[in-house]
mmCIF file of C-alpha atoms and ligand atoms in Angstrom:
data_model
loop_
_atom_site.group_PDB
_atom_site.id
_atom_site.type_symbol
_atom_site.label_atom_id
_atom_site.label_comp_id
_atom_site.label_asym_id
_atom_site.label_seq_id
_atom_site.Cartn_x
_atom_site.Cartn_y
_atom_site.Cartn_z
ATOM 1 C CA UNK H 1 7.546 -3.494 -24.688
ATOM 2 C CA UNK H 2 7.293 -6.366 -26.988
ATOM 3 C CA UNK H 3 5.140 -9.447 -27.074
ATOM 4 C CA UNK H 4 5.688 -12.428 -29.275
ATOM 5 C CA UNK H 5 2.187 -15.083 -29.223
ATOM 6 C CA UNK H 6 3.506 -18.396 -27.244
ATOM 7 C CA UNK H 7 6.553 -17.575 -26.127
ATOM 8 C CA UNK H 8 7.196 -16.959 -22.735
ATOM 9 C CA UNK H 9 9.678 -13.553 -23.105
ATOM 10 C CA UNK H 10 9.582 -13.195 -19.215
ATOM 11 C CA UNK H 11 11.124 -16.535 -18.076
ATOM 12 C CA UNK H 12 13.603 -15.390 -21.245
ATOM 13 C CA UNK H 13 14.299 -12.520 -19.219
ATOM 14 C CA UNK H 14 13.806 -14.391 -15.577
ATOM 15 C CA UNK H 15 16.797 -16.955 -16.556
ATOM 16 C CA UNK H 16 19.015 -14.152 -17.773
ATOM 17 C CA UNK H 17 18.973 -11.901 -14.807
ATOM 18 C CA UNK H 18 19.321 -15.002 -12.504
ATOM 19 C CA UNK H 19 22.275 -16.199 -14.199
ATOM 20 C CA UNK H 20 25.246 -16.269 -11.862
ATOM 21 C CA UNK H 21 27.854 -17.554 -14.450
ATOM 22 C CA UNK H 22 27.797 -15.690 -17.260
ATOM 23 C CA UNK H 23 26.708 -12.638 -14.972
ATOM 24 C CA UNK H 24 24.254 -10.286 -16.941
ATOM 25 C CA UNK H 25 24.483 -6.842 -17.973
ATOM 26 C CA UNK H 26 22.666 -4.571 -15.874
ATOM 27 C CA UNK H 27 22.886 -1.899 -18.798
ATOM 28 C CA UNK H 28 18.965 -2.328 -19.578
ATOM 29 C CA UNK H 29 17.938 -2.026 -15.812
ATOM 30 C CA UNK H 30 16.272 0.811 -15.152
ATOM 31 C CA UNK H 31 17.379 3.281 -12.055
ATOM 32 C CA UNK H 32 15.194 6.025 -11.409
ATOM 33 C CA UNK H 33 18.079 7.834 -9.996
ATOM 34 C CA UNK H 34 19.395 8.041 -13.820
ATOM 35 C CA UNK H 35 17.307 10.160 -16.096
ATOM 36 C CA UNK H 36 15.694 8.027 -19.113
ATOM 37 C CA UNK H 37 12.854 8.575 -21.124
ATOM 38 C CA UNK H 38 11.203 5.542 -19.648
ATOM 39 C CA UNK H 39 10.735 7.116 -16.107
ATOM 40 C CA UNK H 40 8.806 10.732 -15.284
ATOM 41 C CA UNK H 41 8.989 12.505 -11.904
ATOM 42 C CA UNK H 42 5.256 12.725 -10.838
ATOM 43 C CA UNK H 43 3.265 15.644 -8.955
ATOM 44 C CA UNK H 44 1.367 14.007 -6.161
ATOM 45 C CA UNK H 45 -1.096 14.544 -4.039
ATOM 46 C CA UNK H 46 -0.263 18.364 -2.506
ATOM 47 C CA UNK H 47 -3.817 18.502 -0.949
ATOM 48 C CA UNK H 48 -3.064 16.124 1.537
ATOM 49 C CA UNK H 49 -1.811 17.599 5.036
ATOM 50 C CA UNK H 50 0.142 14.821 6.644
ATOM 51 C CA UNK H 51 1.568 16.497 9.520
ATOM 52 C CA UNK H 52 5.756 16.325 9.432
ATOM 53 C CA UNK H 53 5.531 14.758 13.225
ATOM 54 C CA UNK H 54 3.298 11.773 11.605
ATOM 55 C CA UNK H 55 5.510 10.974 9.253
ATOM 56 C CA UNK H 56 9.036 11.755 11.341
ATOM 57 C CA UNK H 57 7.334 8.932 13.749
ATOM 58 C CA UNK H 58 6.828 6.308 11.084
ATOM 59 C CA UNK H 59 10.636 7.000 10.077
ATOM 60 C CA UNK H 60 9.730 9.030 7.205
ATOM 61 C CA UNK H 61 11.145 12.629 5.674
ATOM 62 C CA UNK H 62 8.724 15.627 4.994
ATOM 63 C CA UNK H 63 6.880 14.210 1.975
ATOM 64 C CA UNK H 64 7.304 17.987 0.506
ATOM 65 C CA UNK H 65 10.826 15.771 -0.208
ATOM 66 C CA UNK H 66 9.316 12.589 -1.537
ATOM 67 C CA UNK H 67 10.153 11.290 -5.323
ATOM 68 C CA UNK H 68 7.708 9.352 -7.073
ATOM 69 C CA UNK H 69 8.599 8.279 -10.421
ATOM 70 C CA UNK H 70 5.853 6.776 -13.039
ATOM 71 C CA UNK H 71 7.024 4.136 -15.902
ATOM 72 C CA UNK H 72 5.646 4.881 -19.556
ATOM 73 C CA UNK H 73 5.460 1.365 -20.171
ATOM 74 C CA UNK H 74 3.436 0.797 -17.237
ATOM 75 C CA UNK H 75 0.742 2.513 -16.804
ATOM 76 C CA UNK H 76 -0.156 2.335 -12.545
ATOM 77 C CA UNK H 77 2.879 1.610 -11.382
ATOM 78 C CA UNK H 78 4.845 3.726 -9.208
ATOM 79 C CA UNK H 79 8.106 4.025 -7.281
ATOM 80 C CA UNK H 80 8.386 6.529 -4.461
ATOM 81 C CA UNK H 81 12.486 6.672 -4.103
ATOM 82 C CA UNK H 82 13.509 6.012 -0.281
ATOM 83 C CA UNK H 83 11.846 8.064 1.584
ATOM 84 C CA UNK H 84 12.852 6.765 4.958
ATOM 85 C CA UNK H 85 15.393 8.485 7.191
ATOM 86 C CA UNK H 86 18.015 6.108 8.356
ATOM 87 C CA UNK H 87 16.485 5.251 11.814
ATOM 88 C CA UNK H 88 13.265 4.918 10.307
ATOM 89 C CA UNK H 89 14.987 1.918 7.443
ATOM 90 C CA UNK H 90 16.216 0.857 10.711
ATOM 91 C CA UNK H 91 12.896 0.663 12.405
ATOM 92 C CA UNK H 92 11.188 -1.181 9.545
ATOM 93 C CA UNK H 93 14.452 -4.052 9.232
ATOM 94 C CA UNK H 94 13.835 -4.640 12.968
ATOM 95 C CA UNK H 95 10.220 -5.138 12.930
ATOM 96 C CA UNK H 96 10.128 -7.620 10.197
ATOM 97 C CA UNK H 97 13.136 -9.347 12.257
ATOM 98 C CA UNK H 98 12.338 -9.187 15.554
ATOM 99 C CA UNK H 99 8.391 -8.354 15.958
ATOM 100 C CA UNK H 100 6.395 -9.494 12.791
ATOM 101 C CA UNK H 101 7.353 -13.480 12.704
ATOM 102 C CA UNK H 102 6.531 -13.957 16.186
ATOM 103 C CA UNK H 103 3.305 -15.677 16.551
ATOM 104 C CA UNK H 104 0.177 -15.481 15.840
ATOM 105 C CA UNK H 105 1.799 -14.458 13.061
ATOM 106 C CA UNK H 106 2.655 -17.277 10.120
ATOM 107 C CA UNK H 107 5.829 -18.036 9.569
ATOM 108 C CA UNK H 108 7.322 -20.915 6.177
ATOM 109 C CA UNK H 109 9.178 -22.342 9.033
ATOM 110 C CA UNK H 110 5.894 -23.366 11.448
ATOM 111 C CA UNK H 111 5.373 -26.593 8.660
ATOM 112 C CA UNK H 112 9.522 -27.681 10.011
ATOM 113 C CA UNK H 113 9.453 -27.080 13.657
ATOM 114 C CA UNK H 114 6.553 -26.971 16.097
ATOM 115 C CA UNK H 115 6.253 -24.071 18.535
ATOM 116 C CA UNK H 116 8.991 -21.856 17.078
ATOM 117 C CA UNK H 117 7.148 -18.593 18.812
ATOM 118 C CA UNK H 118 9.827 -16.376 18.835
ATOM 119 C CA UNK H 119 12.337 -16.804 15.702
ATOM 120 C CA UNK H 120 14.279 -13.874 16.476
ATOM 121 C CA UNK H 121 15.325 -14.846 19.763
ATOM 122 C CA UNK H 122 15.732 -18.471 19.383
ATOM 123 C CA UNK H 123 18.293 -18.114 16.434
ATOM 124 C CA UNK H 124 20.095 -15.532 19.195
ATOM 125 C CA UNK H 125 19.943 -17.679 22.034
ATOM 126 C CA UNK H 126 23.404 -18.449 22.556
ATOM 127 C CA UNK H 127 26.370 -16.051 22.085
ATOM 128 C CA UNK H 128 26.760 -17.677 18.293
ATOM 129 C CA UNK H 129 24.281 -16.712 16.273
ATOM 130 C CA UNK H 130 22.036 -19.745 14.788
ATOM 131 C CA UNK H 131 23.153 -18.930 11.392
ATOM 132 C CA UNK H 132 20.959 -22.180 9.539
ATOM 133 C CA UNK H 133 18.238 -21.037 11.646
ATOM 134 C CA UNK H 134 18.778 -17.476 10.651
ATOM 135 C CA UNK H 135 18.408 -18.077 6.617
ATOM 136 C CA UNK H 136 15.600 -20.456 6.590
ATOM 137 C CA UNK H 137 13.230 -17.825 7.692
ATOM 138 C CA UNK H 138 11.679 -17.119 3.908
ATOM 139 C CA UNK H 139 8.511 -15.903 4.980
ATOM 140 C CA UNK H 140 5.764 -14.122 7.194
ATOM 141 C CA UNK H 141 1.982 -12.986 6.688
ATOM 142 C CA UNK H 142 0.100 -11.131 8.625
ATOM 143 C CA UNK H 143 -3.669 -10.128 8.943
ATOM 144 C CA UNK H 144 -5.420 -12.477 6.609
ATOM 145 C CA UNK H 145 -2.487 -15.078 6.322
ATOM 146 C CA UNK H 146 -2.034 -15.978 2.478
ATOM 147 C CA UNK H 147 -2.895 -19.445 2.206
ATOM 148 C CA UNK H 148 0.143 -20.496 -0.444
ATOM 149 C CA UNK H 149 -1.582 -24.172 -1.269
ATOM 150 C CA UNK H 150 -5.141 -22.742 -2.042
ATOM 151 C CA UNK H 151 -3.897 -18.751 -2.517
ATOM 152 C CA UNK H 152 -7.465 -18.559 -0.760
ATOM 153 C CA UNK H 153 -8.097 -15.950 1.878
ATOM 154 C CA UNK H 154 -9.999 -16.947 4.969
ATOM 155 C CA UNK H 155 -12.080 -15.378 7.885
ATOM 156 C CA UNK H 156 -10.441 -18.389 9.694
ATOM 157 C CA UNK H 157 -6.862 -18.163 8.991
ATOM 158 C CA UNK H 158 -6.746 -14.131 10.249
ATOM 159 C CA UNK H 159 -4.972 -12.416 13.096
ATOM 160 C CA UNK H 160 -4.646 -8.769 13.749
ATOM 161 C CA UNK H 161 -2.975 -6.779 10.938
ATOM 162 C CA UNK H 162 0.264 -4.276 13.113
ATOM 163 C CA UNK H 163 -0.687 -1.201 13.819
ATOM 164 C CA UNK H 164 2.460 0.547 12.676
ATOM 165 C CA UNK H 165 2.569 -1.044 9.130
ATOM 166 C CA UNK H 166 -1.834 -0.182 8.617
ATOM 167 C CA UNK H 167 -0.630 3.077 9.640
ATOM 168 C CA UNK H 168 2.717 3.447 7.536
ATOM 169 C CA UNK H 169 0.796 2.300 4.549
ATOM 170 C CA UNK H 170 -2.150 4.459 4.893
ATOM 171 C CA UNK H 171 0.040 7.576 4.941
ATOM 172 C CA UNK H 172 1.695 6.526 1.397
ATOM 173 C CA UNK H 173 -1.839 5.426 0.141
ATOM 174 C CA UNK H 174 -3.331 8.923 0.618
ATOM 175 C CA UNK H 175 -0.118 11.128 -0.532
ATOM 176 C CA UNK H 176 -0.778 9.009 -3.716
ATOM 177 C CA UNK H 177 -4.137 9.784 -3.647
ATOM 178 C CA UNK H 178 -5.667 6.504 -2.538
ATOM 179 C CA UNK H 179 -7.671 7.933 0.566
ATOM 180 C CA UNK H 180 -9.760 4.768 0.894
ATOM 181 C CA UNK H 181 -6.964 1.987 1.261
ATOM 182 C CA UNK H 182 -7.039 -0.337 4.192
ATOM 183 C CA UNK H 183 -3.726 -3.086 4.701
ATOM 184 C CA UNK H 184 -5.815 -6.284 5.533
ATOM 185 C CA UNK H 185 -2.889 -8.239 4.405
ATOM 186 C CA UNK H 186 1.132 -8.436 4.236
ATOM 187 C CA UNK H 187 3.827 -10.933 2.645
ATOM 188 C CA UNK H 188 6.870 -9.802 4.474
ATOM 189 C CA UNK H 189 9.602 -11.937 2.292
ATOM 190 C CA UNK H 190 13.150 -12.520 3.386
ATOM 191 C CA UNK H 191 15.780 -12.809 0.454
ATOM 192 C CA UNK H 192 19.488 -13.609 0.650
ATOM 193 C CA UNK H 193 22.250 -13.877 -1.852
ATOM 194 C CA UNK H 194 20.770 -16.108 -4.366
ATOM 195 C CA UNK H 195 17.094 -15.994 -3.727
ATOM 196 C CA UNK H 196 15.158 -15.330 -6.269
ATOM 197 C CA UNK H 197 11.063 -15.116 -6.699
ATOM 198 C CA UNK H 198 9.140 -16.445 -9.514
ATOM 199 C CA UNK H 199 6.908 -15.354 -11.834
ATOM 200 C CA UNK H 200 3.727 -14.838 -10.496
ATOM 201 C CA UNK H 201 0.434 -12.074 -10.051
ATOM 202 C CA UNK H 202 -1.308 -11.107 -7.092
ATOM 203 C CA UNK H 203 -4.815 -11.827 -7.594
ATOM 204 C CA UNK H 204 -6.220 -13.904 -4.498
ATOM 205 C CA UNK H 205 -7.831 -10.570 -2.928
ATOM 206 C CA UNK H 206 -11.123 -9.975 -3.187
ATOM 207 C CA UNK H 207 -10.522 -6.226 -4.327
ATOM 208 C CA UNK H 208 -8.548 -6.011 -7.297
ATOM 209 C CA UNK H 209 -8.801 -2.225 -7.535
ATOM 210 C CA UNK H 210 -7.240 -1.518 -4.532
ATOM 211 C CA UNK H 211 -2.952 -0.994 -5.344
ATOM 212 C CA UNK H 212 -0.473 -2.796 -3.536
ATOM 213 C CA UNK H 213 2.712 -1.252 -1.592
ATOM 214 C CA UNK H 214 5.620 -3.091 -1.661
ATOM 215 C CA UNK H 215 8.599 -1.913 1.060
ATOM 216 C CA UNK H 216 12.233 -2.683 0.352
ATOM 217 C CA UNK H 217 14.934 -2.890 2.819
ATOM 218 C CA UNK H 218 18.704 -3.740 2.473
ATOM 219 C CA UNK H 219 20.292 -5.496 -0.530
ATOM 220 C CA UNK H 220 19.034 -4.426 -3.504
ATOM 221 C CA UNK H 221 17.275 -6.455 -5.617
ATOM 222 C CA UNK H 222 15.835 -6.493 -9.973
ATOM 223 C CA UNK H 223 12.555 -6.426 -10.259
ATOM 224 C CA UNK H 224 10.817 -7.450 -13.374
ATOM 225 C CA UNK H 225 7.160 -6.377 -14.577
ATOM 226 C CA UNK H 226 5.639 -7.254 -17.419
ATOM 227 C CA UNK H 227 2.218 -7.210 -18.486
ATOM 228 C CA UNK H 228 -1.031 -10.061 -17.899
ATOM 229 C CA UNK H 229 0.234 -12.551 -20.391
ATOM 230 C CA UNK H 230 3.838 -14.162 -19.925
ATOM 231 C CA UNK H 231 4.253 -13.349 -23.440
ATOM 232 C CA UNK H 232 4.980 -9.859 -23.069
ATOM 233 C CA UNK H 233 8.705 -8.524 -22.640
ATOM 234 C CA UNK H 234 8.791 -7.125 -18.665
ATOM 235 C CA UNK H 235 10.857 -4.453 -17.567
ATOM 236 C CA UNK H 236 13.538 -4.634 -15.450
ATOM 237 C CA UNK H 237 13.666 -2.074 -12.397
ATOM 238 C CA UNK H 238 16.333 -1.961 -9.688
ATOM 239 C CA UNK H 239 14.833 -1.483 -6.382
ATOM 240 C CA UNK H 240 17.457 0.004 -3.305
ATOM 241 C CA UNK H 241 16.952 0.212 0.053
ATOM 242 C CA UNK H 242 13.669 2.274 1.411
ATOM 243 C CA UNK H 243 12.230 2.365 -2.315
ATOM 244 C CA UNK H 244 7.936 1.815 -2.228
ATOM 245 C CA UNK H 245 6.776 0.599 -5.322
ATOM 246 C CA UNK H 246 3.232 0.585 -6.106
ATOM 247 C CA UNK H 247 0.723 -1.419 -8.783
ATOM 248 C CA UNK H 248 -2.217 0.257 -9.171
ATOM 249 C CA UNK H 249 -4.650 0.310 -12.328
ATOM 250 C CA UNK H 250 -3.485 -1.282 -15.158
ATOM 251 C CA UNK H 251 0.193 -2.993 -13.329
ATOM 252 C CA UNK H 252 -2.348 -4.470 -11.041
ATOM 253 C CA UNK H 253 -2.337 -7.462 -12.116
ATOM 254 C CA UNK H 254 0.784 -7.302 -14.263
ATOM 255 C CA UNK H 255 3.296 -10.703 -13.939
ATOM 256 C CA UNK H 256 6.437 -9.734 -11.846
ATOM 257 C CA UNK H 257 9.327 -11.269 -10.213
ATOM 258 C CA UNK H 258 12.519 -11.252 -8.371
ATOM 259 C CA UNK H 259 15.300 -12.833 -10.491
ATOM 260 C CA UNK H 260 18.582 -11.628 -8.956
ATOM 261 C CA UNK H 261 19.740 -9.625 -5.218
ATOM 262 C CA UNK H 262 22.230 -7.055 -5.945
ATOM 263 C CA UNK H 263 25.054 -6.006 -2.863
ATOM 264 C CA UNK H 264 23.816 -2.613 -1.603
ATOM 265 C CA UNK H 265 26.869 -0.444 -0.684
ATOM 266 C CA UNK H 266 25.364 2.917 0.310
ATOM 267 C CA UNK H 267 23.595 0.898 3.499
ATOM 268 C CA UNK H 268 21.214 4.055 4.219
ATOM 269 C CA UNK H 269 20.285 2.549 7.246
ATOM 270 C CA UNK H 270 23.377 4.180 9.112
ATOM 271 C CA UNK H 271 22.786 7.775 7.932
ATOM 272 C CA UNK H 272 20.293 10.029 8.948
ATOM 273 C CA UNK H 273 20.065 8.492 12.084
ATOM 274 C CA UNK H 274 18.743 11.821 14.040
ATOM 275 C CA UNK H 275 16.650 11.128 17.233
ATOM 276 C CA UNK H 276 12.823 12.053 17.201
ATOM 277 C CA UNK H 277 11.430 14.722 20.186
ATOM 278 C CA UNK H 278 8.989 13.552 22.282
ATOM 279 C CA UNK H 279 7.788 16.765 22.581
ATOM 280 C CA UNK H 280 6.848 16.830 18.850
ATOM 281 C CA UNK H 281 3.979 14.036 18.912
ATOM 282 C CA UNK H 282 1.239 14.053 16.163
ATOM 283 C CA UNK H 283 -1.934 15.408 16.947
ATOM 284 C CA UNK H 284 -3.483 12.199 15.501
ATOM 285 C CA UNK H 285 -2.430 8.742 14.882
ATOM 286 C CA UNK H 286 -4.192 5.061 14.921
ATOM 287 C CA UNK H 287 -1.764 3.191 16.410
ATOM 288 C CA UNK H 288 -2.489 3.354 19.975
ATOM 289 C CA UNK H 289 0.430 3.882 21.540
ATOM 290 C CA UNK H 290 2.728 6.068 19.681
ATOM 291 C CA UNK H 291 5.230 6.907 22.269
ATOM 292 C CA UNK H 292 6.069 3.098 22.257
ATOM 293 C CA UNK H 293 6.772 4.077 18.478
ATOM 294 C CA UNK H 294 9.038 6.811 19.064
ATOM 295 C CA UNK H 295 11.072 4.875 21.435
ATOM 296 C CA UNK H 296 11.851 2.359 19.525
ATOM 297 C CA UNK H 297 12.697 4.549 16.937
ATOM 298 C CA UNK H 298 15.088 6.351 18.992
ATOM 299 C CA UNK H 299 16.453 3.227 20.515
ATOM 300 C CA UNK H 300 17.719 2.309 17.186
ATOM 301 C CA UNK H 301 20.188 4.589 16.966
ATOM 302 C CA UNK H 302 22.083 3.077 19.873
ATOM 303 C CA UNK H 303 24.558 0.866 17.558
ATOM 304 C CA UNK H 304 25.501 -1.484 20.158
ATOM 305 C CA UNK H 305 21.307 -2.416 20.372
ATOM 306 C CA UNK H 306 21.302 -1.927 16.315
ATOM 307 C CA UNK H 307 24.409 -4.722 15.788
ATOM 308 C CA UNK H 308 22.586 -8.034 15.086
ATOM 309 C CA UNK H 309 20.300 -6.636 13.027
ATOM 310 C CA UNK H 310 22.813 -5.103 10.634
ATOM 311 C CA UNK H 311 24.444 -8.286 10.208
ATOM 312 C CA UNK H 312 21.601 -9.849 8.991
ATOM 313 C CA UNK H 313 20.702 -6.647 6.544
ATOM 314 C CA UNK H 314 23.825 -6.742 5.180
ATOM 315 C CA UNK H 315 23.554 -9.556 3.267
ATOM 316 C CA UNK H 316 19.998 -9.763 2.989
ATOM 317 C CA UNK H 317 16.810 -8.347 1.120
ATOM 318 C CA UNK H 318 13.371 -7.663 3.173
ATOM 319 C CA UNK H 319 10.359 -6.941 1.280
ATOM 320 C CA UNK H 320 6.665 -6.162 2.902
ATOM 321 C CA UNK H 321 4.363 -6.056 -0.014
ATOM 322 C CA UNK H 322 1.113 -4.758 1.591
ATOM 323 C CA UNK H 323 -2.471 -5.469 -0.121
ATOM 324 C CA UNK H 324 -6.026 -5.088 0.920
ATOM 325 C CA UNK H 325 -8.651 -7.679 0.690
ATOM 326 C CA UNK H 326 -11.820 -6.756 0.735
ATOM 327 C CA UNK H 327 -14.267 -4.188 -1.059
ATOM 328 C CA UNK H 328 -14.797 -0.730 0.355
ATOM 329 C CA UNK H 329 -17.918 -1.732 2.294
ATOM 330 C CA UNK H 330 -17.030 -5.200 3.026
ATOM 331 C CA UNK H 331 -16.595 -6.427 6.749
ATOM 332 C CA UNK H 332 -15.724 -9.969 5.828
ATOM 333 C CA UNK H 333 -15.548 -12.497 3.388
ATOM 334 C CA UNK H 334 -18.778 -13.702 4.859
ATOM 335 C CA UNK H 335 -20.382 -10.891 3.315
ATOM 336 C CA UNK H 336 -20.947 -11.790 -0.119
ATOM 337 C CA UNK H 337 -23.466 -8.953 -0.928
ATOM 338 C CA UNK H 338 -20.177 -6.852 -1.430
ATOM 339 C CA UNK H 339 -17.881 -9.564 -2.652
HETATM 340 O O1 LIG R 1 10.257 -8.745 -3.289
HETATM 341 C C1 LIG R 1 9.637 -8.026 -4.067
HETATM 342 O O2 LIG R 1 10.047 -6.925 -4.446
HETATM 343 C C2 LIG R 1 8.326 -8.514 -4.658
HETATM 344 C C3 LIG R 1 7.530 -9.413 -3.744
HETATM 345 C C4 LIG R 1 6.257 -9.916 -4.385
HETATM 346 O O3 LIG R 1 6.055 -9.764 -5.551
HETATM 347 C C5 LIG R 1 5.214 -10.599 -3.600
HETATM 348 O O4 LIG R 1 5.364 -10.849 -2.393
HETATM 349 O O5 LIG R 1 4.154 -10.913 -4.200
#
């Protein structure tokens, strides 16, 4: 990784991944799926018993069958390779279309049009699809809405964070060993073929310590991560369908970005697509109502109910990038004794 004093080597690289004419090379991208020196398999965290009909219900495989790679140049950051089964990729696409932009939830298109309550449904309101409709939805938050004028968290500007994705991210967070992480906070982002996202760190929470999970779906996309000053060199990492990354430690509060969606032509959405038992329930689970979860897991594989939804996914990127806000024994911002 280099670093040259006052100039800005990740825009360098920003510019050339973006660049649509010449296109780049994507020789220096790294794929996990291709052995390199730069990437090592990791053991994780075999002490913890997550029960195979937990994760089967949040669309997962046995996590005996998880990959998580490590990077040597970045220390903390971590990329568990798909481990969704295709109805479960399917589940996840559908929530952040469907479910997650309908209000209270926030949505970039709220500051445009008034009352837009249900985006999903208005853009499929008539037989034709509201395709300008469709694309301008860029973003939603959820829990403790990120305030993109004063990147300020408030106790004000807060609704309740889904069940399913607190519960989905918990599961990863203790297989990597972070037993204590709570989602308070989610930037589901919607990408299509020439979106890109800048050059930015996360650093508005109040916890700094705790990692972030970031959840890809559909296209695939280049991520870059560098290091805390814009001056050093970052990485580029291609992310596919179902692939978690996660900054912890040190790639924390590393710059990253977005610069270029790639066409994904595996779509592992439409394999794997076996139904779940309803027999085979978890013994435990937070969300309240986990048969609801099941079925519309299940009802997913019914193509015909699946169709819109794969037209949008297959042209588009969805990423949830999940963080939590507070410190372990804070209840609010309020409470500044722990802030
Ligand atoms: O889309 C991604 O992979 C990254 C998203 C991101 O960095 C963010 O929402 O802060």
């Amino acid at each position: 990784m280099s670093q040259s004093t006052g100039v800005d080597l990740f825009m360098k690289q920003f510019k050339y991944f973006k660049s649509n004419k010449p296109q780049p090379s994507l020789n220096s991208v790294i794929s996990v799926d291709i052995t390199t020196s730069e990437v090592k398999l990791l053991e994780c965290n075999t002490n913890y018993k997550c029960e195979d009909n937990l994760t089967q219900c949040l669309g997962l495989i046995n996590k005996n069958k998880w990959k998580t790679y490590s990077f040597v140049q970045h220390p903390g950051l971590m990329l568990i390779r798909n481990p969704f089964t295709g109805s479960g990729q399917r589940y996840w696409i559908k929530r952040c279309l469907e479910r997650y932009p309908k209000k209270p939830n926030k949505i970039n298109i709220d500051i445009e049009i008034d009352n837009l309550d249900d985006w999903w449904r208005e853009c499929h309101k008539s037989m034709e699809c509201d395709k300008k409709l469709l694309k301008k939805l860029r973003w939603t938050t959820l829990g403790y809405h990120h305030n993109w004028n004063t990147k300020a968290y408030s106790e004000e500007n807060k609704t309740p964070f889904p069940e399913d994705l607190s519960e989905l991210s918990s599961v990863v967070a203790q297989y990597l060993g972070f037993a204590k992480f709570r989602a308070e906070a989610a930037i589901v982002n919607y990408y299509h073929k020439n979106s890109t996202l800048s050059a930015h760190t996360d650093h508005s929470e109040v916890n700094l310590d705790a990692p972030l999970f970031s959840f890809s779906f559909g296209q695939s996309a280049i991520f870059l991560i560098g290091g805390r000053e814009k001056s050093i060199e970052p990485s580029a990492i291609l992310l596919k369908s179902g692939d978690i990354v996660v900054m912890s430690k040190e790639a924390r509060l590393c710059y990253h970005a977005v610069p270029k969606i790639l066409p994904e032509y595996h779509q592992p959405w439409n394999s794997d697509l076996s139904e779940l038992d309803f027999n085979k329930m978890p013994s435990f689970m937070y969300i309240s109502n986990p048969k609801e979860t099941i079925e519309a897991m299940n009802e997913n594989i019914e193509n015909d109910k699946w169709s819109e939804f794969e037209n949008y996914i297959k042209e588009s990127r969805i990423n949830i990038n999940v963080r939590q806000v507070l410190n372990e024994k804070q209840i609010s911002l309020a409470d500044e004794f722990f802030s």
